[in-house]
mmCIF file of N, CA and C in Angstrom:
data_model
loop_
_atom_site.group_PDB
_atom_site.id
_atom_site.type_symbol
_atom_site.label_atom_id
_atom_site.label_comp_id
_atom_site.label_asym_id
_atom_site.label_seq_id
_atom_site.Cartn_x
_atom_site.Cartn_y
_atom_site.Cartn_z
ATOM 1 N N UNK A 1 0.839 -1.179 0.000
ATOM 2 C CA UNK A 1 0.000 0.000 0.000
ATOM 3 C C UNK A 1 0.883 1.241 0.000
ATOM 4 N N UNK A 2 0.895 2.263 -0.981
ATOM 5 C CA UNK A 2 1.257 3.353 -1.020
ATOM 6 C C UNK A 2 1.183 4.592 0.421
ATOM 7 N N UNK A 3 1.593 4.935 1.027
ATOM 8 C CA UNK A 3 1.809 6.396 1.940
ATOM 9 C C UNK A 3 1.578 7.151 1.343
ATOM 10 N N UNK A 4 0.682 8.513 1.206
ATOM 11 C CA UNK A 4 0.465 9.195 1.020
ATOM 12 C C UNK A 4 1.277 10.050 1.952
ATOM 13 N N UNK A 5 1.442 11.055 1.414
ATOM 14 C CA UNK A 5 2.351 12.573 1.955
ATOM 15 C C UNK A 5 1.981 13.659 2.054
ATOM 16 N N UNK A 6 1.523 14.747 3.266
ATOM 17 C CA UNK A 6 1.230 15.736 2.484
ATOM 18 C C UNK A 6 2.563 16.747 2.603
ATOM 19 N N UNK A 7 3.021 17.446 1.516
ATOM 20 C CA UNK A 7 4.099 18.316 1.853
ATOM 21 C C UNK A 7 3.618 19.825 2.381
ATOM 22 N N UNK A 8 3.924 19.632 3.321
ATOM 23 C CA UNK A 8 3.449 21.533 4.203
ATOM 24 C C UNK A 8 4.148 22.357 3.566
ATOM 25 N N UNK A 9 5.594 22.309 3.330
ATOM 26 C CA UNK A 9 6.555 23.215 2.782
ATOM 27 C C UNK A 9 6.094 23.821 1.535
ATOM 28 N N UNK A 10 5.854 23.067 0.865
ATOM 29 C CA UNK A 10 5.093 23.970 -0.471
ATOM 30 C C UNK A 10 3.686 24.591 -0.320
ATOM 31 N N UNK A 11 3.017 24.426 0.347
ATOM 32 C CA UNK A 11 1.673 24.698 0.915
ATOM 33 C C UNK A 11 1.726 26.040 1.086
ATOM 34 N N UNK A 12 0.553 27.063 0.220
ATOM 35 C CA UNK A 12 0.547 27.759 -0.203
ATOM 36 C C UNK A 12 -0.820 28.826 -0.001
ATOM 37 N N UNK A 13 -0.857 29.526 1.272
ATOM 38 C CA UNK A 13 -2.423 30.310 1.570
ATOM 39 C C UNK A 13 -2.135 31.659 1.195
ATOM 40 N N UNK A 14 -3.210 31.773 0.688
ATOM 41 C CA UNK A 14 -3.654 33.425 -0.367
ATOM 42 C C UNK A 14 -2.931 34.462 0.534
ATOM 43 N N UNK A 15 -2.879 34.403 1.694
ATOM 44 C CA UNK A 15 -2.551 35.540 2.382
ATOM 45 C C UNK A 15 -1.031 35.702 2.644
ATOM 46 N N UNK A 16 -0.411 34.618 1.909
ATOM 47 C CA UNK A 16 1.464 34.761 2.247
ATOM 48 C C UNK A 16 1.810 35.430 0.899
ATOM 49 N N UNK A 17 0.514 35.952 -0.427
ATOM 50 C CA UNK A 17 1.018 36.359 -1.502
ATOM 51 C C UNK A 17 0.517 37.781 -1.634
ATOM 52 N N UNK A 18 0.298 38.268 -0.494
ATOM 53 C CA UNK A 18 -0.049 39.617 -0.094
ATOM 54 C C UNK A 18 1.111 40.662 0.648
ATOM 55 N N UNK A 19 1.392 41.302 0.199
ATOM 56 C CA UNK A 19 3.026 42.012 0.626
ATOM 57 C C UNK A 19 2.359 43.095 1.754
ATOM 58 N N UNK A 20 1.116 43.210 2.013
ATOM 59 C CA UNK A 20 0.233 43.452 3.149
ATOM 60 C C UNK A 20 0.377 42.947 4.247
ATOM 61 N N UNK A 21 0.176 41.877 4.319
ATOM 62 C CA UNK A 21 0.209 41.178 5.209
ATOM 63 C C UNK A 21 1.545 40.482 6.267
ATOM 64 N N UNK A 22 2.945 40.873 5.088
ATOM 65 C CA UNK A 22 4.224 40.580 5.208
ATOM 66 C C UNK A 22 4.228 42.189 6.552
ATOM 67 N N UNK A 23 3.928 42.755 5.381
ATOM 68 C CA UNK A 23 4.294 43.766 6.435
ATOM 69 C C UNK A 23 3.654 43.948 7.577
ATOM 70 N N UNK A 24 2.335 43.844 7.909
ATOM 71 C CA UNK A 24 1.577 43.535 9.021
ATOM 72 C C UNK A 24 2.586 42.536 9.555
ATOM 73 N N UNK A 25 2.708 41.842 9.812
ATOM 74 C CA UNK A 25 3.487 40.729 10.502
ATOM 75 C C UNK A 25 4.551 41.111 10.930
ATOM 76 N N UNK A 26 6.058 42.061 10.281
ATOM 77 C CA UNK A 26 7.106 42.918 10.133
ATOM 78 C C UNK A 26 6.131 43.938 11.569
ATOM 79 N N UNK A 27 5.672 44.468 11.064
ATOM 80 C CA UNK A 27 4.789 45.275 12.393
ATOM 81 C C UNK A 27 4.265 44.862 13.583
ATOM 82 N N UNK A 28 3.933 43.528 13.609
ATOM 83 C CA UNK A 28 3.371 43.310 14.825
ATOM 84 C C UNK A 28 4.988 42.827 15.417
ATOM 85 N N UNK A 29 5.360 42.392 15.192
ATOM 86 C CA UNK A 29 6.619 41.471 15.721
ATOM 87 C C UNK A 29 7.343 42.472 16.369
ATOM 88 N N UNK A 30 7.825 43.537 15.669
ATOM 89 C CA UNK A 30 7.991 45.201 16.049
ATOM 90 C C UNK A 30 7.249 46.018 17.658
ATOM 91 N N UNK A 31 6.082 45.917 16.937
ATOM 92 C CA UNK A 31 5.182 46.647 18.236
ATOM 93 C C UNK A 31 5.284 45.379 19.735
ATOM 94 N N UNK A 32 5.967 44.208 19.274
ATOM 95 C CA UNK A 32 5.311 43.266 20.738
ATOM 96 C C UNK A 32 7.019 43.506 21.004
ATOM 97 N N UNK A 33 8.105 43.673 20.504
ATOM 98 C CA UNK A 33 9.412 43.743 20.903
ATOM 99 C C UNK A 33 9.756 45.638 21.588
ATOM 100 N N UNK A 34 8.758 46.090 20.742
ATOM 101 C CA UNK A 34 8.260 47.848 21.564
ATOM 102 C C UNK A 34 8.239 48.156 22.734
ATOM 103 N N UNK A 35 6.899 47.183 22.810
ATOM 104 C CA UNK A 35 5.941 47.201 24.267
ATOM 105 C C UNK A 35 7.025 46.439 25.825
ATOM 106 N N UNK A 36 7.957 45.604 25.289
ATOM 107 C CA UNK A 36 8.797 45.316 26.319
ATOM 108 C C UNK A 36 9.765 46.317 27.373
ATOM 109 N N UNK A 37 9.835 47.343 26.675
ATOM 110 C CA UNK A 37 10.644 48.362 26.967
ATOM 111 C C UNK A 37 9.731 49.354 28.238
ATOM 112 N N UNK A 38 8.545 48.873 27.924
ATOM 113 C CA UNK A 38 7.534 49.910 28.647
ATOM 114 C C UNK A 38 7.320 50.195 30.012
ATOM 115 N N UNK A 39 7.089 50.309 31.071
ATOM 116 C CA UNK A 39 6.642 50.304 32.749
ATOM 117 C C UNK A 39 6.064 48.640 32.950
ATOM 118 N N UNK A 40 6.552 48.340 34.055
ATOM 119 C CA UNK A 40 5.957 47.018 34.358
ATOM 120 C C UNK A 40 4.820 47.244 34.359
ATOM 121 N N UNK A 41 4.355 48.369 35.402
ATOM 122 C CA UNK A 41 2.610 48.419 35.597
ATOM 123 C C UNK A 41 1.720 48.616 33.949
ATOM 124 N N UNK A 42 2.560 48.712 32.770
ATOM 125 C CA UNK A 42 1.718 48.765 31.777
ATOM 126 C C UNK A 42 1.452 47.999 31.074
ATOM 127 N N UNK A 43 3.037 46.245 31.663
ATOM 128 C CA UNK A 43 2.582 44.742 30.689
ATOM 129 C C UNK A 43 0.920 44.345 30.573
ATOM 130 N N UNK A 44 -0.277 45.038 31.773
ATOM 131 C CA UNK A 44 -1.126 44.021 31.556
ATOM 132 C C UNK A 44 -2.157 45.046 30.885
ATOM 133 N N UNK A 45 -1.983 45.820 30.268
ATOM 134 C CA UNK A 45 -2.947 46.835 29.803
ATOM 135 C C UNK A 45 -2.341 47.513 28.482
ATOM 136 N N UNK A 46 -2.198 48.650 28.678
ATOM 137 C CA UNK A 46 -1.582 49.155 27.301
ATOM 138 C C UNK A 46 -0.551 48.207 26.230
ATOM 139 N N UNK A 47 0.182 47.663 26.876
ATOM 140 C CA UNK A 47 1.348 46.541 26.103
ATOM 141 C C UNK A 47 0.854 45.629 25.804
ATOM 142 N N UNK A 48 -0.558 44.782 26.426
ATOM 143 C CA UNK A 48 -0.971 43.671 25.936
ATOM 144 C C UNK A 48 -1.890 44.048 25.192
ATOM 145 N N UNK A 49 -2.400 45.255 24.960
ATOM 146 C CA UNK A 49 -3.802 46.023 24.270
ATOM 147 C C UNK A 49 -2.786 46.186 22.540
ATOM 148 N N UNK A 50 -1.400 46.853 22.547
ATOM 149 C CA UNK A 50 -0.627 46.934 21.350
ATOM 150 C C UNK A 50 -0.746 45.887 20.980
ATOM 151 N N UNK A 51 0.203 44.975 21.423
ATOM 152 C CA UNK A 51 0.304 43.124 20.678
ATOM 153 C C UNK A 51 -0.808 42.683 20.613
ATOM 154 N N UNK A 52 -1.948 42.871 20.873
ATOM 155 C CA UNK A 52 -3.415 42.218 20.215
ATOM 156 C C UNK A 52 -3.906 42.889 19.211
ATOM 157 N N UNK A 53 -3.844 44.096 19.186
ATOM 158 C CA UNK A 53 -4.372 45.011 17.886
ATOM 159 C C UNK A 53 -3.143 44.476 17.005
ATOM 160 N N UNK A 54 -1.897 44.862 17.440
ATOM 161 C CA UNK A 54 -0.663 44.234 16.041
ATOM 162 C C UNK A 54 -1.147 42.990 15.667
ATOM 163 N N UNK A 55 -1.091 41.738 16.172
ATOM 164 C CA UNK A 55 -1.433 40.866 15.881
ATOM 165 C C UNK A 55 -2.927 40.781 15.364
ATOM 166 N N UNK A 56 -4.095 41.471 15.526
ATOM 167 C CA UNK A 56 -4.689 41.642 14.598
ATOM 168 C C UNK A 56 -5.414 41.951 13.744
ATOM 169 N N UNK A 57 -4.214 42.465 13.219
ATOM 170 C CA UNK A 57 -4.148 43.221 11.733
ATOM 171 C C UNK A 57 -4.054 41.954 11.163
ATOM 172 N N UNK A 58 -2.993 41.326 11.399
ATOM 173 C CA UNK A 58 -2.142 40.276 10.646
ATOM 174 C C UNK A 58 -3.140 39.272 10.522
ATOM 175 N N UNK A 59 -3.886 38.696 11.579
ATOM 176 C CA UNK A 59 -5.013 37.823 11.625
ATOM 177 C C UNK A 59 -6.089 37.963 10.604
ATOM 178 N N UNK A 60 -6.748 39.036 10.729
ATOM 179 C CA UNK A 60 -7.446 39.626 10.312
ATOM 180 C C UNK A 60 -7.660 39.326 8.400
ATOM 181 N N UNK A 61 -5.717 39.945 8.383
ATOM 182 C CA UNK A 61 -6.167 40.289 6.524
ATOM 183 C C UNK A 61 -5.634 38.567 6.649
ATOM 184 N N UNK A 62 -5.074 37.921 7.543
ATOM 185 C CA UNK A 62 -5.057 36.301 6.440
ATOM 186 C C UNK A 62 -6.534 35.796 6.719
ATOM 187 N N UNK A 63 -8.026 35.973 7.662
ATOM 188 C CA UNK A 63 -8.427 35.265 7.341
ATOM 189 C C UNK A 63 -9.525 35.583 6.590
ATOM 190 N N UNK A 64 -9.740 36.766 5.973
ATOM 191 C CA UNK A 64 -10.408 37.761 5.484
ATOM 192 C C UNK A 64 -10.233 36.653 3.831
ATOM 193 N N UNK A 65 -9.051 36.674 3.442
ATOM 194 C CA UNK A 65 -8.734 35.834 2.247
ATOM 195 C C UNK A 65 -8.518 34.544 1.638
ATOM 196 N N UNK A 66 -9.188 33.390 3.069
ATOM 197 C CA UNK A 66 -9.839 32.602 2.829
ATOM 198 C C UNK A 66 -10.977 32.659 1.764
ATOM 199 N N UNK A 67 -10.901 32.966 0.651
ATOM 200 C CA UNK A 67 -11.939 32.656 -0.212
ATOM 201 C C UNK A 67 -13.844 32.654 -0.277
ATOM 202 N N UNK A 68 -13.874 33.411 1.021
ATOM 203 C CA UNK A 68 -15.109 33.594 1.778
ATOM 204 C C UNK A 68 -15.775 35.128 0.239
ATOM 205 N N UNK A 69 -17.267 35.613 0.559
ATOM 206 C CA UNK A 69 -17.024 36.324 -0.591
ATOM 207 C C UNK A 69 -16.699 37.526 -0.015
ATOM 208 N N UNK A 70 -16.642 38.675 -1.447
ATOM 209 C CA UNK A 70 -16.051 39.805 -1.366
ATOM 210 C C UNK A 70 -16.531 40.889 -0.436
ATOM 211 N N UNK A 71 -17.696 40.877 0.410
ATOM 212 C CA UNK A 71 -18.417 41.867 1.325
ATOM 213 C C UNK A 71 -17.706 40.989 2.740
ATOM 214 N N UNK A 72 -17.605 39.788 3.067
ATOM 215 C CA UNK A 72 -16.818 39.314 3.798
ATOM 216 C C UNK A 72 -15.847 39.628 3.911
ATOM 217 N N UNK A 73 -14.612 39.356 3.093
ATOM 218 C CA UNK A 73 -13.221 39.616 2.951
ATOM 219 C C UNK A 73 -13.303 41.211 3.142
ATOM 220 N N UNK A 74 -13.956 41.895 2.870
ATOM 221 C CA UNK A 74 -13.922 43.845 2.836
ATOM 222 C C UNK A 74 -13.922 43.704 4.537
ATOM 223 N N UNK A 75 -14.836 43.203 5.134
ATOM 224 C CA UNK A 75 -15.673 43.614 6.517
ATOM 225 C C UNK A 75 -14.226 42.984 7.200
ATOM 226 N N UNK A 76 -12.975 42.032 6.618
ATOM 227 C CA UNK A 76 -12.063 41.306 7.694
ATOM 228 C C UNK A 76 -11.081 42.369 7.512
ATOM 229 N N UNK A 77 -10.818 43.018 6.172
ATOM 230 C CA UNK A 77 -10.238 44.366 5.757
ATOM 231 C C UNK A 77 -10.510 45.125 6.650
ATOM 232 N N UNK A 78 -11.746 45.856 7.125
ATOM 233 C CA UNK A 78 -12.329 46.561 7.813
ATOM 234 C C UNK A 78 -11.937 46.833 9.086
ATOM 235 N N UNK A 79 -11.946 45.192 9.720
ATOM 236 C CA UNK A 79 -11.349 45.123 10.807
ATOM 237 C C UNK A 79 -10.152 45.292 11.230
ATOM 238 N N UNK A 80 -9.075 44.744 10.184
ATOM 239 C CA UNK A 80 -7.971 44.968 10.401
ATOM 240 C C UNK A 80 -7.469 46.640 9.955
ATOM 241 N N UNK A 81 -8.147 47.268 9.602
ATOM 242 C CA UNK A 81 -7.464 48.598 9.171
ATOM 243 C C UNK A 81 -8.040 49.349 10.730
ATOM 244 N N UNK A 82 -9.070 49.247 11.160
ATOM 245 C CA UNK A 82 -9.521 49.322 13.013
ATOM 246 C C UNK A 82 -8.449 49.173 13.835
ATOM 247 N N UNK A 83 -8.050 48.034 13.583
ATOM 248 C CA UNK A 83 -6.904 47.295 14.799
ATOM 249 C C UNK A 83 -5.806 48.317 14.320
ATOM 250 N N UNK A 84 -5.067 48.239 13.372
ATOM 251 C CA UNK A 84 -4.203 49.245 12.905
ATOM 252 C C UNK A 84 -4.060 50.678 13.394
ATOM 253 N N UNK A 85 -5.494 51.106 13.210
ATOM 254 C CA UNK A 85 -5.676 52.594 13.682
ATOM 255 C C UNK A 85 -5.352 52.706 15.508
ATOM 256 N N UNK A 86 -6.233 51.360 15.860
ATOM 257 C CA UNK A 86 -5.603 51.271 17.132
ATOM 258 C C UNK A 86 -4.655 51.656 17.837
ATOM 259 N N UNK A 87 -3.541 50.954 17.320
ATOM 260 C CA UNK A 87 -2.444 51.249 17.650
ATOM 261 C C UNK A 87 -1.774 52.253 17.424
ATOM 262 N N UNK A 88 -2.148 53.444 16.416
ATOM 263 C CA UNK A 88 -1.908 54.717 16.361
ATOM 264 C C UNK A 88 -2.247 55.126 16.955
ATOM 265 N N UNK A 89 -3.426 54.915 17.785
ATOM 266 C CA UNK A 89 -3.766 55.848 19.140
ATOM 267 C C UNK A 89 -3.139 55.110 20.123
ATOM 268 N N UNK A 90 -2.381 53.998 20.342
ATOM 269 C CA UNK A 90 -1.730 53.467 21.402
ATOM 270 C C UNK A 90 -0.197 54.263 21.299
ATOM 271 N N UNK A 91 0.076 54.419 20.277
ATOM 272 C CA UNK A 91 1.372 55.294 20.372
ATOM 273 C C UNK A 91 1.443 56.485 20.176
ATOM 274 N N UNK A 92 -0.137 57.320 20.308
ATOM 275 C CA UNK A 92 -0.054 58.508 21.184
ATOM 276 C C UNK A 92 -0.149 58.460 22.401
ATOM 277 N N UNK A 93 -1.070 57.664 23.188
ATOM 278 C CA UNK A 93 -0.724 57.345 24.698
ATOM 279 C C UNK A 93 0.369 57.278 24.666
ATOM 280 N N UNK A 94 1.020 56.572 24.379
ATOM 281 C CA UNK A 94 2.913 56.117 24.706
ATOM 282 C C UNK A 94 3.604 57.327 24.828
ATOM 283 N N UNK A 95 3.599 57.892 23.911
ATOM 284 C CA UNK A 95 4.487 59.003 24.068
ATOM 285 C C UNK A 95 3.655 60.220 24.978
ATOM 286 N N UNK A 96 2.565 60.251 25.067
ATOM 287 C CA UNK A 96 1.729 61.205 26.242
ATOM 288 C C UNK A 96 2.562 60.613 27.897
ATOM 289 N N UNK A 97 2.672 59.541 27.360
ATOM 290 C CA UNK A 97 3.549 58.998 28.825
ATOM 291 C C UNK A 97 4.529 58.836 29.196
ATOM 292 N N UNK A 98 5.220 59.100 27.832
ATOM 293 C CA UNK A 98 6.637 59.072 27.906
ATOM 294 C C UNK A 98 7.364 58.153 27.652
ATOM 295 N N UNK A 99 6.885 56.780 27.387
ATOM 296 C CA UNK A 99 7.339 55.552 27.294
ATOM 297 C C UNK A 99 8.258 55.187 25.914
ATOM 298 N N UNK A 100 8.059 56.073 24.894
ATOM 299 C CA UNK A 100 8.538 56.090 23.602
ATOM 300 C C UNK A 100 8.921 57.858 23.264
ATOM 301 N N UNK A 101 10.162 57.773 22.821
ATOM 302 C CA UNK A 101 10.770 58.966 21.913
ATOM 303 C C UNK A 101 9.844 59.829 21.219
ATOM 304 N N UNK A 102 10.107 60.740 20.380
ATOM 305 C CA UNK A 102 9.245 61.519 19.517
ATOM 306 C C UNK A 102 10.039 60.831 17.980
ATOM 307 N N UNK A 103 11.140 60.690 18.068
ATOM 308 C CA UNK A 103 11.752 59.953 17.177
ATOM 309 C C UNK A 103 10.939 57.818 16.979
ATOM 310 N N UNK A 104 10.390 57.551 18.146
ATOM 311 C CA UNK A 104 9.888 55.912 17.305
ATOM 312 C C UNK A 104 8.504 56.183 17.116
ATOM 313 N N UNK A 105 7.849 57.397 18.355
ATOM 314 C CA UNK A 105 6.350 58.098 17.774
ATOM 315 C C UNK A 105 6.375 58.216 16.061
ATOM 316 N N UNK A 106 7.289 58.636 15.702
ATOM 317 C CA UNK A 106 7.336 58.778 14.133
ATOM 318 C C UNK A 106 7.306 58.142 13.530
ATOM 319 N N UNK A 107 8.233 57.057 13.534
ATOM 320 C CA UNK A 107 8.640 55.547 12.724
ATOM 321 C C UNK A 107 7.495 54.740 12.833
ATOM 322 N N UNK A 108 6.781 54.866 13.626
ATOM 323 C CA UNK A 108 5.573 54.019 13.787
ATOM 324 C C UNK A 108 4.453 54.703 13.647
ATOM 325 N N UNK A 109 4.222 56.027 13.881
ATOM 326 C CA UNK A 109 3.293 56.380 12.786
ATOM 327 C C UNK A 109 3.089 56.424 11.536
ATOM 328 N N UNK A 110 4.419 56.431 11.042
ATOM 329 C CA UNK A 110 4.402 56.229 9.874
ATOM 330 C C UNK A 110 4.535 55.099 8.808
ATOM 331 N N UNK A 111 4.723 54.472 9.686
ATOM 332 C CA UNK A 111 4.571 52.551 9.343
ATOM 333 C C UNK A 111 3.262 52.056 9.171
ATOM 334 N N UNK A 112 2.768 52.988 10.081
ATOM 335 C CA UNK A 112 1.280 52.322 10.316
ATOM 336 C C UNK A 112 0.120 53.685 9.201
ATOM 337 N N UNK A 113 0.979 54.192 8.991
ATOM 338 C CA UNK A 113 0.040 55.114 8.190
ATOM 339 C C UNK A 113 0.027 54.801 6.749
ATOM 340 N N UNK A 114 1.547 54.251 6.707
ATOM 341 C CA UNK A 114 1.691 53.476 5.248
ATOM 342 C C UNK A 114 0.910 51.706 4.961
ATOM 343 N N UNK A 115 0.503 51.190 5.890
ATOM 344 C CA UNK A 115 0.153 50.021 6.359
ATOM 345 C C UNK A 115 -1.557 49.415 6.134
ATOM 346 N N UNK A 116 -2.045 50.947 6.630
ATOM 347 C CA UNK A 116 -3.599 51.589 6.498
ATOM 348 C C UNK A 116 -3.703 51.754 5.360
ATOM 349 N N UNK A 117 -2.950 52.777 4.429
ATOM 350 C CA UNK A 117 -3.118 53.214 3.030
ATOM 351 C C UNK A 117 -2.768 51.797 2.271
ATOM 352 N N UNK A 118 -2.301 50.907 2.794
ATOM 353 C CA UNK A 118 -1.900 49.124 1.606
ATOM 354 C C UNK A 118 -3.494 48.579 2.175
ATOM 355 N N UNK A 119 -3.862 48.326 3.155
ATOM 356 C CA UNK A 119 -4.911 47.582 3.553
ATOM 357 C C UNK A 119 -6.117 48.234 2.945
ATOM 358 N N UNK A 120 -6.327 49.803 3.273
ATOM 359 C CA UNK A 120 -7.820 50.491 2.255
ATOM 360 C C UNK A 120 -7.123 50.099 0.808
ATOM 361 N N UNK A 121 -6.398 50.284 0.232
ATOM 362 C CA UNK A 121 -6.121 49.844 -1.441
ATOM 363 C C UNK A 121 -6.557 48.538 -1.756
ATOM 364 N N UNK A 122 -6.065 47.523 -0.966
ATOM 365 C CA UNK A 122 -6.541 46.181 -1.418
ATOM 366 C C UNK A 122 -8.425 46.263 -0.903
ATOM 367 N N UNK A 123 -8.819 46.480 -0.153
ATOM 368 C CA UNK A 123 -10.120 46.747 0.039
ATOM 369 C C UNK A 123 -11.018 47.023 -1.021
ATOM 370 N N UNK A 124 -10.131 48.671 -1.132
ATOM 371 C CA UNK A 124 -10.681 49.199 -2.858
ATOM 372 C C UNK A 124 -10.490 48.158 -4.191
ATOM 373 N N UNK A 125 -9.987 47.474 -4.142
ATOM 374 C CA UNK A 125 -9.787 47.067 -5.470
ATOM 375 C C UNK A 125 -10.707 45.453 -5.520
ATOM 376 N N UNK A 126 -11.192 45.201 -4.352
ATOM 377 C CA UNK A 126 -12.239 43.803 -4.433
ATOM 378 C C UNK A 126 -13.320 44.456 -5.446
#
């Protein structure tokens, strides 16, 4: 009797061919290595509130592109460009508190502003 195989390595979901989503991921990994730097008293609130919105974004646009239809996939878009915005208002708290530079306030607003403008584009174009 033959074994069947399945190979994972080549295995191939819609959402690893989205340069969206690369970067969402590049971002969350970012914002949860951020949030370490922060006040102890803020691991269970603000720092765990960042790494859930970072993370998902990322969630979000892979499961949005499961093949579900196009008012679906918009509404997982939707969500994840929410979570995104999120965290732009989490890193105005941050720096209202002092916890971050005016120099990574920047880098990450502007990551995330470029991030928003990839996620509404693919939105627009369903």
């Amino acid at each position: 009797m033959k074994k069947l195989t399945l190979n994972l390595i080549n295995m191939s979901f819609r959402f690893e061919d989205l340069n969206v989503w690369h970067r969402a991921v590049d971002l969350s990994n970012e914002i949860n290595t951020l949030v370490k730097s922060f006040p102890e008293d803020e691991r269970y609130s603000l720092c765990k509130q960042m790494m859930r919105s970072a993370d998902s974004v990322v969630l979000n646009i892979a499961e949005g592109s499961t093949g579900q239809s196009i008012p679906e996939y918009k509404r997982f878009l939707n969500i994840a460009l929410r979570s995104a915005i999120e965290i732009v208002a989490a890193l105005f708290l941050a720096r209202k508190r002092v916890y971050i530079k005016e120099v990574i306030f920047k880098k990450y607003y502007e990551e995330y502003e470029v991030l928003c403008k990839m996620i509404t584009k693919l939105r627009n174009t369903l």
